[in-house]
GROMACS .gro file of C-alpha atoms in nm:
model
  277
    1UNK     CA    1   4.645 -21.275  -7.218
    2UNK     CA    2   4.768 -21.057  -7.424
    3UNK     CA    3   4.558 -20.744  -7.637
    4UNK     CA    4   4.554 -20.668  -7.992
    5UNK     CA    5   4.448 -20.331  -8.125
    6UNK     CA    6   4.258 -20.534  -8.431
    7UNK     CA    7   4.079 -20.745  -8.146
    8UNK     CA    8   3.705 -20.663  -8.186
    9UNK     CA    9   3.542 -20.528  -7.841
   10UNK     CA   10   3.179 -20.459  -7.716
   11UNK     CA   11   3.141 -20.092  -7.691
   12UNK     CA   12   3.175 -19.921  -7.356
   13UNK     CA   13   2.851 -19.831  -7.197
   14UNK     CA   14   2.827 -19.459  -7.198
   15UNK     CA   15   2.757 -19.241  -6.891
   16UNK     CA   16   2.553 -18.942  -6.861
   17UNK     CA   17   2.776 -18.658  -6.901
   18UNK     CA   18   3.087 -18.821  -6.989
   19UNK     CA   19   3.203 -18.812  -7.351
   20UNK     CA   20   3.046 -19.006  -7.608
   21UNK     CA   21   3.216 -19.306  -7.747
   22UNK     CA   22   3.278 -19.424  -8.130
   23UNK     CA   23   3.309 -19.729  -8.208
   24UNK     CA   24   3.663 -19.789  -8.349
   25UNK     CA   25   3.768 -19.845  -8.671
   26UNK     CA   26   4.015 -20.154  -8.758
   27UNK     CA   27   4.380 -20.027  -8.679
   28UNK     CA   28   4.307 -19.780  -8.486
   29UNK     CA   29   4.442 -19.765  -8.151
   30UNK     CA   30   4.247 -19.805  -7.842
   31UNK     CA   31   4.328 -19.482  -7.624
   32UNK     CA   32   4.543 -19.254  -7.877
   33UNK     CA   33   4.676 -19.068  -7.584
   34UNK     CA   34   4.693 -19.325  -7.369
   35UNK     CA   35   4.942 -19.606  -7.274
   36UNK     CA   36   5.038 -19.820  -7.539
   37UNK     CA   37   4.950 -20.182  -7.607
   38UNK     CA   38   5.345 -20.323  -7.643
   39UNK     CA   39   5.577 -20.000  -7.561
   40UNK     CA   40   5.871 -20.172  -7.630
   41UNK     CA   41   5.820 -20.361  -7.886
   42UNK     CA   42   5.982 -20.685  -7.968
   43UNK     CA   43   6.369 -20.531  -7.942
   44UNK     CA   44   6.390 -20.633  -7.530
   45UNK     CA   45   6.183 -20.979  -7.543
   46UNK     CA   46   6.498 -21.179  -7.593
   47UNK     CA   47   6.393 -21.383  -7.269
   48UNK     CA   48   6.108 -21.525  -7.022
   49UNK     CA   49   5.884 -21.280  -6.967
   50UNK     CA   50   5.692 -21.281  -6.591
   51UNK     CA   51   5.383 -21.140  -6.625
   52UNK     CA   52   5.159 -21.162  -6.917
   53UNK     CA   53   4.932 -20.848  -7.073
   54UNK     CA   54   4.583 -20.790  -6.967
   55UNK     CA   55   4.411 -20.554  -7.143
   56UNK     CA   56   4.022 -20.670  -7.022
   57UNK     CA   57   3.728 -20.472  -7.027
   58UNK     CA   58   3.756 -20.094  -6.938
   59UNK     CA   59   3.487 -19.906  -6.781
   60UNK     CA   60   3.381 -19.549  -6.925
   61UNK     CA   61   3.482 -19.383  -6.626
   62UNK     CA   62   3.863 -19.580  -6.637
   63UNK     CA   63   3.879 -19.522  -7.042
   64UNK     CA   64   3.813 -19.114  -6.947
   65UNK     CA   65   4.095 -19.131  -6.730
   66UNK     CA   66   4.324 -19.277  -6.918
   67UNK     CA   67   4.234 -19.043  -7.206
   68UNK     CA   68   4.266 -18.712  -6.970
   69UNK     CA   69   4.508 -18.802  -6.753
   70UNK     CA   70   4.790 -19.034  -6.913
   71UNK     CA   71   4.978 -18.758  -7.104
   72UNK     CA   72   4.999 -18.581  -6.727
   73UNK     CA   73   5.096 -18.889  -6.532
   74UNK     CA   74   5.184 -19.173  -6.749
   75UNK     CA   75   5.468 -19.330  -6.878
   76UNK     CA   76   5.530 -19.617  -7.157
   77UNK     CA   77   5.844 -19.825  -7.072
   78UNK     CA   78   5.962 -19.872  -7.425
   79UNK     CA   79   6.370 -19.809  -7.244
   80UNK     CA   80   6.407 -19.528  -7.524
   81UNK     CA   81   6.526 -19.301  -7.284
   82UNK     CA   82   6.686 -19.225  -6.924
   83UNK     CA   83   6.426 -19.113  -6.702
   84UNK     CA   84   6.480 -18.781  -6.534
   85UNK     CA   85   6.278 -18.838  -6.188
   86UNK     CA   86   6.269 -18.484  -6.034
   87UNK     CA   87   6.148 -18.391  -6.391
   88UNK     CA   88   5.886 -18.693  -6.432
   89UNK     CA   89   5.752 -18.550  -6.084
   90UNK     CA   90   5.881 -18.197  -6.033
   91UNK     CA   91   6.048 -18.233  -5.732
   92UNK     CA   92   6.303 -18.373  -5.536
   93UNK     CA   93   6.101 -18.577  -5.308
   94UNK     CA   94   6.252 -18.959  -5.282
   95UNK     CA   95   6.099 -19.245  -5.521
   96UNK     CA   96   5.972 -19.550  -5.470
   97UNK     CA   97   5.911 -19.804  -5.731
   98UNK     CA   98   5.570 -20.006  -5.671
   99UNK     CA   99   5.580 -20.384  -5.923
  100UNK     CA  100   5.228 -20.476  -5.997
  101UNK     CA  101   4.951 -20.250  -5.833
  102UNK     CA  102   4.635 -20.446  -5.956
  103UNK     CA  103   4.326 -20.147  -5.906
  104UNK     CA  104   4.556 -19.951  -5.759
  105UNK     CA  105   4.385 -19.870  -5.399
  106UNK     CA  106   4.654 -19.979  -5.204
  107UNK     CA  107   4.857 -19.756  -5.398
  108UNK     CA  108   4.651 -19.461  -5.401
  109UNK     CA  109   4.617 -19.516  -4.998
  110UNK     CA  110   4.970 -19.528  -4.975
  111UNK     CA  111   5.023 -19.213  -5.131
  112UNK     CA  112   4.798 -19.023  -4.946
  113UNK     CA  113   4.939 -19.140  -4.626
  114UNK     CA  114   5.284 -19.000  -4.736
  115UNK     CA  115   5.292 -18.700  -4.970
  116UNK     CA  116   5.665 -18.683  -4.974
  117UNK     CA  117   5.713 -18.998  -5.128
  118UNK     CA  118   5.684 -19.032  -5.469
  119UNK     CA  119   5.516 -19.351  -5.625
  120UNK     CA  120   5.613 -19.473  -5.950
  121UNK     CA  121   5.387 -19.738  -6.008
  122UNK     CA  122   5.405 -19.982  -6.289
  123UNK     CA  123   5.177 -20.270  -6.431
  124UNK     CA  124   5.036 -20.413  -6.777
  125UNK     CA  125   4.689 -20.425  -6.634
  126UNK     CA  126   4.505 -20.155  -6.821
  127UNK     CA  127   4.178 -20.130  -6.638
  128UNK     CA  128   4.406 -20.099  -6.295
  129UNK     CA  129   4.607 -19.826  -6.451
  130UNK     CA  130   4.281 -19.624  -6.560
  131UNK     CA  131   4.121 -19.676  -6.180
  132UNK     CA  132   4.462 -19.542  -6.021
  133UNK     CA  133   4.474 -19.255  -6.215
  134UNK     CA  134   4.135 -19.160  -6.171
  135UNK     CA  135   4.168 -19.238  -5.749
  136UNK     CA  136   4.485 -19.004  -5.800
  137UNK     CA  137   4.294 -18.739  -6.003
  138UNK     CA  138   3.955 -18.725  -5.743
  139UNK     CA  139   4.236 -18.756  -5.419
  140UNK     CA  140   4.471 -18.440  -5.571
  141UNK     CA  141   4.753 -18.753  -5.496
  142UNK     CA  142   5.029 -18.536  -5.757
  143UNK     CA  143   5.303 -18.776  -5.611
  144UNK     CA  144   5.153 -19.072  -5.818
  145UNK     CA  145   5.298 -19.184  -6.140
  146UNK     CA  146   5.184 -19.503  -6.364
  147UNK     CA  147   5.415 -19.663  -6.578
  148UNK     CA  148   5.282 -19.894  -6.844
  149UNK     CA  149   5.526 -20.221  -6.955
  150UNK     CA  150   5.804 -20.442  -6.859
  151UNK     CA  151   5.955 -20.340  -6.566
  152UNK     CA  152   6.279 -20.521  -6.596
  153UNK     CA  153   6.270 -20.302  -6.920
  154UNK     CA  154   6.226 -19.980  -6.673
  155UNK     CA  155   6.518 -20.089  -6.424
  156UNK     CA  156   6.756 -20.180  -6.679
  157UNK     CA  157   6.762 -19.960  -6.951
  158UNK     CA  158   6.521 -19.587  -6.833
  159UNK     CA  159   6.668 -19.578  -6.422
  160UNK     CA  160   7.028 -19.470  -6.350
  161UNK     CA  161   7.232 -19.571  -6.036
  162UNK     CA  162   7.078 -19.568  -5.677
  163UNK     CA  163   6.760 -19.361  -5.817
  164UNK     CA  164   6.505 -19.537  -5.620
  165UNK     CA  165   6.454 -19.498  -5.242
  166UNK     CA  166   6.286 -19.792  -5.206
  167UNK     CA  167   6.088 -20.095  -5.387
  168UNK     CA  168   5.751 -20.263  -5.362
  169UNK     CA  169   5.621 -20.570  -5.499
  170UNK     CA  170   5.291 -20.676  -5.327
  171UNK     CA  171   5.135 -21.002  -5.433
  172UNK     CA  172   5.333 -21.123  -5.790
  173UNK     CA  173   5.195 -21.356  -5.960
  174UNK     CA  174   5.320 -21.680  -5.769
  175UNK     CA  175   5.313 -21.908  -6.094
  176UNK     CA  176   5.208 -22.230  -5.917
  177UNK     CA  177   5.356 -22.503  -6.104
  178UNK     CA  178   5.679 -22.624  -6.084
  179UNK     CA  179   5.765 -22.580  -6.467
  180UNK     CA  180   5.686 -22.218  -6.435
  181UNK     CA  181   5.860 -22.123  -6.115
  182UNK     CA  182   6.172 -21.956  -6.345
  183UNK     CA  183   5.885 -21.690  -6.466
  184UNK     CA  184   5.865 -21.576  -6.090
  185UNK     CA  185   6.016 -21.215  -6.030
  186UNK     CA  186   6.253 -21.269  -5.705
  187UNK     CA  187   6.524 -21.396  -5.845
  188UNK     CA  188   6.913 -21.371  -5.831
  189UNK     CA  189   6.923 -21.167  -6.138
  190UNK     CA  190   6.642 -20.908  -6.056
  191UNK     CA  191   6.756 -20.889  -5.733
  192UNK     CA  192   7.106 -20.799  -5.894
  193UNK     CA  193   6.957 -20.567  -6.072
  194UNK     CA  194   6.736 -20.384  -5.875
  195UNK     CA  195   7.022 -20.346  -5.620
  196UNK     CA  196   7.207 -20.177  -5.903
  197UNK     CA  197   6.899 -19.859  -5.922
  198UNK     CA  198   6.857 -19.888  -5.510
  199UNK     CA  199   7.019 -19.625  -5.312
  200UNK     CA  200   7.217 -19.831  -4.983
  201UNK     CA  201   6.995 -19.824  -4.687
  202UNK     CA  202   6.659 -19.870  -4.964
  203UNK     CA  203   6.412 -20.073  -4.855
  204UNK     CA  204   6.299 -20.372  -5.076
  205UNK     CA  205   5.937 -20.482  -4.935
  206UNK     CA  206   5.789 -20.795  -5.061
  207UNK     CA  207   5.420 -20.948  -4.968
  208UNK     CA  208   5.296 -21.285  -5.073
  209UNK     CA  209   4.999 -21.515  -5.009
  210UNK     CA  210   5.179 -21.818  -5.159
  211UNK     CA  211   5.370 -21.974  -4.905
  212UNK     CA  212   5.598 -22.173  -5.111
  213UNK     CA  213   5.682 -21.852  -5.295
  214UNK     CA  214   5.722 -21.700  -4.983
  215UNK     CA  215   5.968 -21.943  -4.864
  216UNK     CA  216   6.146 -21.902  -5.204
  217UNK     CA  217   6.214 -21.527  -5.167
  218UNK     CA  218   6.300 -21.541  -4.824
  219UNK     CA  219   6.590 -21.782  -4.957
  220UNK     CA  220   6.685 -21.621  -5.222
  221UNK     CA  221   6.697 -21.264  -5.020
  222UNK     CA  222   6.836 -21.411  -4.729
  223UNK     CA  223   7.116 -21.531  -5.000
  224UNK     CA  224   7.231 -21.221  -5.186
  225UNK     CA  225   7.522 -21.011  -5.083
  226UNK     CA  226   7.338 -20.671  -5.183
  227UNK     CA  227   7.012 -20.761  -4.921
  228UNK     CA  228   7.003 -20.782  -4.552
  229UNK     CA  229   6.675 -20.890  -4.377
  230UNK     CA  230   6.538 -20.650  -4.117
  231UNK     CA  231   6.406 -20.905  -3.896
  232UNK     CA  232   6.690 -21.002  -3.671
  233UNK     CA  233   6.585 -21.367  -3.652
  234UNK     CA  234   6.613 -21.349  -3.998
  235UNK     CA  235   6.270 -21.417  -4.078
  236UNK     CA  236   5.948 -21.281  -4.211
  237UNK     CA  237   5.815 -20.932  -4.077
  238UNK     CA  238   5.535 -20.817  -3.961
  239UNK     CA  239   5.294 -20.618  -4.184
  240UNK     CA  240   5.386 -20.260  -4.197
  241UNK     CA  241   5.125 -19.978  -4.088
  242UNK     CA  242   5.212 -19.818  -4.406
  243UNK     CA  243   5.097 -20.125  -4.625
  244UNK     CA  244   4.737 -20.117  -4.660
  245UNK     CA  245   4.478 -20.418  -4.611
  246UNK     CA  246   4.368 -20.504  -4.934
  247UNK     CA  247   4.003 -20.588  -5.011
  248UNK     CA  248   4.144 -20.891  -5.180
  249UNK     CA  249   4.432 -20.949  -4.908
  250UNK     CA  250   4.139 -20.956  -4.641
  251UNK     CA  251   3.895 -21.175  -4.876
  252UNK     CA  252   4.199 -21.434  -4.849
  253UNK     CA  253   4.264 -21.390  -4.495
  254UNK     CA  254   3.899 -21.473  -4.432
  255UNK     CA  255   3.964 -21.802  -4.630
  256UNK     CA  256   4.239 -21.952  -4.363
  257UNK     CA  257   4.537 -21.744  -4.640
  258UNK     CA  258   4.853 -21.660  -4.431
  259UNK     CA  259   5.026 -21.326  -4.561
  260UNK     CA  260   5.391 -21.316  -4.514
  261UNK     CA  261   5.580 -20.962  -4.580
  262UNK     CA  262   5.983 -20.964  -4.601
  263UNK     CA  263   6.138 -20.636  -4.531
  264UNK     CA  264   6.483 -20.605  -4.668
  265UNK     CA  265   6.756 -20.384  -4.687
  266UNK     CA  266   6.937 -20.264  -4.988
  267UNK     CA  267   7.390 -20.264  -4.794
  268UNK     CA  268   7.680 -20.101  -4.979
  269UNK     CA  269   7.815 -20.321  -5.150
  270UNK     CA  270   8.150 -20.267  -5.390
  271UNK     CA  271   8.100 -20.160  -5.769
  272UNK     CA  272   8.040 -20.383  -5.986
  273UNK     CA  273   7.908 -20.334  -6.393
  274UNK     CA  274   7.522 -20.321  -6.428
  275UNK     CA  275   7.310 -20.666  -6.413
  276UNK     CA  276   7.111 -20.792  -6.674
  277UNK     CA  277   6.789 -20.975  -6.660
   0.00000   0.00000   0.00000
């Protein structure tokens, strides 16, 4: 659902030794140096959206985060600009892009694991992007980055040529019902594009608990020229030691869920112009 900043809220509860909170006045935004509500405004929402807004309750300790910490290591997608990644993270270390990191821990563990890979991680979800910077802050992770908005918007119009060394997207939102299935994010057209921003030999690593929607990507990976599946039956893979077990992934497991990962490879392939979405 999306978030207005004229929507009334309860007031944060406050915390012993953290800042004290005001109650704000009509208009005025929630986190003034923090990410913005719609970065990009209505100029790229000429088409179907795939992920909707959710700006639900903060905590004090994610709202002081996001206050302290997102002019160091946020970004707003609002495509005004062509992203300089050695400069968003001060060095040259190889970027991956993370789709949709929920809370973040998985994220966070992930970076730890490998300090010379940078994350750029992107959502709308703005108590998850408060929690992951403050698990980056209290871990010293510096390789983290969290990008706030659309990231078809981020691909296509901020992220030049064979930029990213690799691409994550860990449980999207499977949109269940049939008349919503063209909202899903694997499709022809982001795969086209995201090929476009992958360097050949990047690895694109998907993870669903839907397994219709696993089935689906697996098709539609299995059928573009740019992708080549790992697995050499051509099949799902095995989960990775370097993908964490979610606290939700395992509450599902519990429940009879089966996980499904697909590990595929970004091949050469010959140029052709830049794919829209």
């Amino acid at each position: 659902m999306s978030d207005s900043a004229n929507s009334p809220e309860p007031p944060l509860p406050h915390t012993p030794g953290a800042p004290a909170r005001h109650a704000r006045a009509k208009g005025e935004p929630r986190f003034p140096d923090g990410p913005k509500a719609d970065p990009a405004g209505s100029h790229f929402e000429r088409r179907i959206r795939s992920f909707q807004p959710r700006r639900s309750r903060v905590t004090a300790g994610q709202a002081d985060a996001l206050q302290r910490l997102w002019p160091k290591w946020g970004l707003d997608i609002d495509g005004s600009r062509t992203l300089d990644l050695p400069d968003l993270f001060g060095n040259d270390n190889p970027v991956v892009l993370e789709i949709g990191f929920g809370m973040g821990e998985a994220t966070a563990q992930m970076a730890a694991a490998d300090p010379a890979t940078n994350i750029l991680a992107v959502d709308v979800h703005t108590p998850g992007q408060g929690n992951l910077l403050n698990l980056a802050d209290r871990n010293g992770l510096s390789n983290i980055r969290v990008g706030n908005g659309d990231a078809i918007i981020l691909l296509r119009e901020m992220l030049t040529s064979d930029s990213l060394d690799g691409l994550r997207v860990y449980f999207p939102d499977p949109w269940p019902k049939k008349r919503h299935h063209k909202r899903r994010l694997i499709q022809p057209e982001f795969l086209s594009l995201a090929a476009t921003r992958l360097r050949p030999g990047a690895i694109l690593h998907c993870a669903t608990d839907w397994e219709e929607y696993a089935e689906q990507m697996l098709d539609v990976l299995t059928a573009h020229p740019d992708f080549e599946n790992t697995q050499a039956d051509g099949g799902f893979a095995p989960r990775p030691g370097f993908r964490p077990l979610t606290r939700f992934e395992g509450q599902g497991l519990d429940k009879g869920h089966v996980v499904n990962d697909l590990l595929f490879r970004r091949v050469p392939h010959a140029d052709r112009p830049p794919a829209g979405v």
